[in-house]
Amino acid sequence: RRKRKMGKQKKTRKFASVKRVITSSQKKKADANETEKYRKRKEEKEKEKMLGKVHHHEQVSSAMFFSYNTQLGPPYHIILDTNFINFAIQNKLDVIQASMDCLFAKCIPCITDCVMAELEKLGRKYRLALKIAKDPRFERLPCLHKGTYADDCIVNRIKEHKCYIVATCDRDLKRRIRKVAGVPIMYVSQRKFAIERLPDTQ
């Protein structure tokens, strides 16, 4: 019996002595390592946040002052979307005259190569819209990018140049244009053209 007790006591002593060595000498080192790792992680997270913020901010045009766009002014340059021309035909509206009645100023309708390509693809049903788009009074805007998707073309153009009004009746395109500051939207309402947002000239 005594031998068993002595054996147990020796084992517990060894365990306790080892435990004391670990807690006293290595605890400080472990704590120091943990604090260093925490500090590094914190720095990395801050760097990621800063990088994320830089990437998401778009460069604001020098023509923008609060909600007023100084590049907009008569004669107004209006980029026409494919469906806007069709809505104008359905409501029996002359694009130039109806635009001038809406804005009380000279207007220059603009057609991009993408819109022209879309009208050509739509075939005979839209031949009248294509004929209107080829009007010599309309200004032709060349496209240098690949593809013929008019919505992306128009959005990219108004981001680069803030001097346009966009004429469209497409909900998705309107939603995208509203995110671009200082760009008004023209649409067809009650058999006439209306403007959704035009900066104050005060």
Short mmCIF file of C-alpha atoms in Angstrom, two decimals:
data_model
loop_
_atom_site.label_atom_id
_atom_site.label_comp_id
_atom_site.label_asym_id
_atom_site.label_seq_id
_atom_site.Cartn_x
_atom_site.Cartn_y
_atom_site.Cartn_z
CA ARG A 1 0.00 0.00 0.00
CA ARG A 2 2.77 2.44 0.93
CA LYS A 3 4.59 1.77 -2.34
CA ARG A 4 1.46 2.66 -4.40
CA LYS A 5 0.95 5.90 -2.44
CA MET A 6 4.58 6.91 -2.92
CA GLY A 7 4.32 6.25 -6.62
CA LYS A 8 1.26 8.41 -6.95
CA GLN A 9 2.85 11.25 -4.99
CA LYS A 10 5.98 11.18 -7.18
CA LYS A 11 3.85 11.37 -10.33
CA THR A 12 1.82 14.31 -9.05
CA ARG A 13 4.97 16.13 -8.01
CA LYS A 14 6.49 15.69 -11.48
CA PHE A 15 3.33 16.95 -13.16
CA ALA A 16 3.12 19.96 -10.80
CA SER A 17 6.76 20.87 -11.28
CA VAL A 18 6.45 20.76 -15.08
CA LYS A 19 3.30 22.81 -14.90
CA ARG A 20 5.02 25.46 -12.78
CA VAL A 21 7.89 25.73 -15.30
CA ILE A 22 5.49 26.28 -18.25
CA THR A 23 3.38 28.92 -16.49
CA SER A 24 6.32 30.92 -15.20
CA SER A 25 8.84 31.02 -18.08
CA GLN A 26 6.82 30.64 -21.29
CA LYS A 27 3.61 32.50 -20.45
CA LYS A 28 5.18 35.92 -21.03
CA LYS A 29 6.55 34.84 -24.42
CA ALA A 30 3.17 33.38 -25.48
CA ASP A 31 1.38 36.56 -24.43
CA ALA A 32 3.90 38.69 -26.33
CA ASN A 33 3.44 36.57 -29.48
CA GLU A 34 -0.35 36.80 -29.26
CA THR A 35 -0.29 40.59 -28.87
CA GLU A 36 2.09 40.87 -31.87
CA LYS A 37 -0.21 38.67 -34.02
CA TYR A 38 -3.25 40.70 -32.97
CA ARG A 39 -1.46 43.96 -33.83
CA LYS A 40 -0.47 42.63 -37.28
CA ARG A 41 -4.02 41.42 -38.02
CA LYS A 42 -5.40 44.81 -37.00
CA GLU A 43 -2.95 46.61 -39.31
CA GLU A 44 -3.84 44.28 -42.23
CA LYS A 45 -7.57 44.86 -41.72
CA GLU A 46 -7.04 48.64 -41.65
CA LYS A 47 -5.00 48.44 -44.88
CA GLU A 48 -7.73 46.36 -46.58
CA LYS A 49 -10.38 48.86 -45.49
CA MET A 50 -8.33 51.77 -46.84
CA LEU A 51 -7.72 49.98 -50.16
CA GLY A 52 -11.41 49.10 -50.45
CA LYS A 53 -12.41 52.71 -49.89
CA VAL A 54 -10.01 53.96 -52.55
CA HIS A 55 -11.30 51.51 -55.17
CA HIS A 56 -14.99 52.27 -54.61
CA HIS A 57 -14.75 56.08 -54.87
CA GLU A 58 -15.42 57.41 -58.36
CA GLN A 59 -13.65 60.52 -59.56
CA VAL A 60 -16.02 63.49 -59.50
CA SER A 61 -16.11 65.69 -62.59
CA SER A 62 -14.65 69.19 -62.22
CA ALA A 63 -17.87 70.56 -63.74
CA MET A 64 -19.90 69.34 -60.74
CA PHE A 65 -20.66 71.76 -57.94
CA PHE A 66 -23.06 70.19 -55.43
CA SER A 67 -26.09 69.15 -57.60
CA TYR A 68 -25.45 71.68 -60.38
CA ASN A 69 -23.74 70.63 -63.60
CA THR A 70 -22.05 73.58 -65.31
CA GLN A 71 -21.50 71.63 -68.56
CA LEU A 72 -25.25 71.44 -69.23
CA GLY A 73 -26.64 74.35 -71.20
CA PRO A 74 -28.31 75.29 -74.46
CA PRO A 75 -28.00 73.97 -77.08
CA TYR A 76 -28.79 70.76 -75.17
CA HIS A 77 -27.22 67.55 -76.48
CA ILE A 78 -29.66 64.66 -75.99
CA ILE A 79 -28.56 61.02 -76.40
CA LEU A 80 -31.52 59.03 -77.71
CA ASP A 81 -32.08 55.43 -76.67
CA THR A 82 -33.64 52.85 -79.04
CA ASN A 83 -36.97 52.60 -77.21
CA PHE A 84 -37.28 56.40 -76.82
CA ILE A 85 -37.46 56.79 -80.62
CA ASN A 86 -40.16 54.07 -80.76
CA PHE A 87 -42.18 55.79 -78.01
CA ALA A 88 -41.91 59.11 -79.87
CA ILE A 89 -43.30 57.43 -83.04
CA GLN A 90 -46.15 55.77 -81.10
CA ASN A 91 -47.13 59.15 -79.58
CA LYS A 92 -46.70 60.91 -82.96
CA LEU A 93 -44.07 63.30 -81.63
CA ASP A 94 -41.33 65.01 -83.64
CA VAL A 95 -38.13 64.44 -81.62
CA ILE A 96 -36.55 67.88 -82.21
CA GLN A 97 -39.76 69.93 -81.82
CA ALA A 98 -40.97 68.02 -78.73
CA SER A 99 -37.50 68.38 -77.12
CA MET A 100 -37.53 72.13 -77.73
CA ASP A 101 -41.07 72.38 -76.28
CA CYS A 102 -39.85 70.54 -73.17
CA LEU A 103 -36.62 72.48 -72.54
CA PHE A 104 -37.51 75.86 -74.16
CA ALA A 105 -34.14 75.91 -75.90
CA LYS A 106 -32.33 74.58 -78.95
CA CYS A 107 -31.75 70.81 -78.78
CA ILE A 108 -29.37 68.56 -80.70
CA PRO A 109 -30.45 64.88 -80.67
CA CYS A 110 -27.46 62.49 -80.65
CA ILE A 111 -27.38 58.90 -81.88
CA THR A 112 -24.56 56.54 -80.90
CA ASP A 113 -23.28 53.81 -83.24
CA CYS A 114 -24.65 51.21 -80.77
CA VAL A 115 -28.21 52.58 -80.95
CA MET A 116 -27.99 52.65 -84.75
CA ALA A 117 -26.73 49.05 -84.78
CA GLU A 118 -29.60 47.95 -82.50
CA LEU A 119 -32.19 49.58 -84.79
CA GLU A 120 -30.64 47.87 -87.83
CA LYS A 121 -30.76 44.49 -86.04
CA LEU A 122 -34.46 44.88 -85.14
CA GLY A 123 -35.40 44.64 -88.83
CA ARG A 124 -38.36 45.90 -90.85
CA LYS A 125 -40.63 46.51 -87.86
CA TYR A 126 -38.40 49.40 -86.77
CA ARG A 127 -37.55 50.80 -90.21
CA LEU A 128 -39.34 54.10 -89.42
CA ALA A 129 -37.30 54.50 -86.23
CA LEU A 130 -34.14 53.81 -88.25
CA LYS A 131 -35.18 56.43 -90.83
CA ILE A 132 -35.66 59.02 -88.03
CA ALA A 133 -32.29 58.09 -86.51
CA LYS A 134 -30.60 58.77 -89.86
CA ASP A 135 -31.99 62.34 -89.92
CA PRO A 136 -29.12 64.69 -90.96
CA ARG A 137 -30.07 67.08 -88.13
CA PHE A 138 -29.14 64.37 -85.59
CA GLU A 139 -25.54 64.26 -84.41
CA ARG A 140 -23.79 60.90 -84.79
CA LEU A 141 -21.57 59.79 -81.87
CA PRO A 142 -18.95 57.19 -82.87
CA CYS A 143 -18.30 54.20 -80.57
CA LEU A 144 -14.74 52.89 -80.15
CA HIS A 145 -15.56 49.99 -77.80
CA LYS A 146 -16.33 46.35 -78.68
CA GLY A 147 -19.91 45.07 -78.87
CA THR A 148 -23.18 46.85 -79.63
CA TYR A 149 -24.98 46.95 -76.26
CA ALA A 150 -26.42 50.48 -76.20
CA ASP A 151 -27.16 50.73 -72.44
CA ASP A 152 -23.52 50.15 -71.37
CA CYS A 153 -22.35 52.49 -74.13
CA ILE A 154 -24.64 55.34 -72.97
CA VAL A 155 -23.79 54.92 -69.26
CA ASN A 156 -20.02 54.90 -69.92
CA ARG A 157 -20.33 57.96 -72.16
CA ILE A 158 -22.24 60.06 -69.59
CA LYS A 159 -19.73 59.10 -66.89
CA GLU A 160 -16.89 60.45 -69.03
CA HIS A 161 -18.76 63.50 -70.42
CA LYS A 162 -21.35 65.28 -68.27
CA CYS A 163 -22.67 67.44 -71.11
CA TYR A 164 -25.54 65.14 -72.18
CA ILE A 165 -29.20 64.60 -71.36
CA VAL A 166 -30.28 60.95 -71.83
CA ALA A 167 -33.65 60.30 -73.49
CA THR A 168 -34.96 56.86 -72.55
CA CYS A 169 -38.09 55.06 -71.36
CA ASP A 170 -36.21 51.97 -70.20
CA ARG A 171 -36.54 51.39 -66.41
CA ASP A 172 -33.22 49.58 -65.98
CA LEU A 173 -31.29 52.24 -67.88
CA LYS A 174 -33.04 55.01 -65.90
CA ARG A 175 -32.00 53.30 -62.65
CA ARG A 176 -28.39 53.22 -63.79
CA ILE A 177 -28.39 56.86 -64.96
CA ARG A 178 -29.83 58.08 -61.64
CA LYS A 179 -26.63 56.85 -59.95
CA VAL A 180 -24.58 59.25 -62.11
CA ALA A 181 -24.67 62.74 -60.58
CA GLY A 182 -25.82 65.70 -62.69
CA VAL A 183 -27.23 63.79 -65.69
CA PRO A 184 -30.93 64.54 -66.44
CA ILE A 185 -33.31 61.97 -67.95
CA MET A 186 -35.87 62.75 -70.64
CA TYR A 187 -38.86 60.45 -71.14
CA VAL A 188 -42.28 60.34 -72.83
CA SER A 189 -45.30 61.09 -70.65
CA GLN A 190 -48.90 62.06 -71.62
CA ARG A 191 -48.03 62.49 -75.31
CA LYS A 192 -45.15 64.89 -74.67
CA PHE A 193 -41.52 64.84 -73.54
CA ALA A 194 -40.78 65.40 -69.85
CA ILE A 195 -37.53 65.89 -67.94
CA GLU A 196 -36.94 63.93 -64.75
CA ARG A 197 -34.08 65.86 -63.22
CA LEU A 198 -32.53 69.13 -64.42
CA PRO A 199 -30.10 70.99 -62.14
CA ASP A 200 -31.21 74.40 -60.85
CA THR A 201 -29.71 77.38 -62.65
CA GLN A 202 -29.81 79.72 -59.67
#
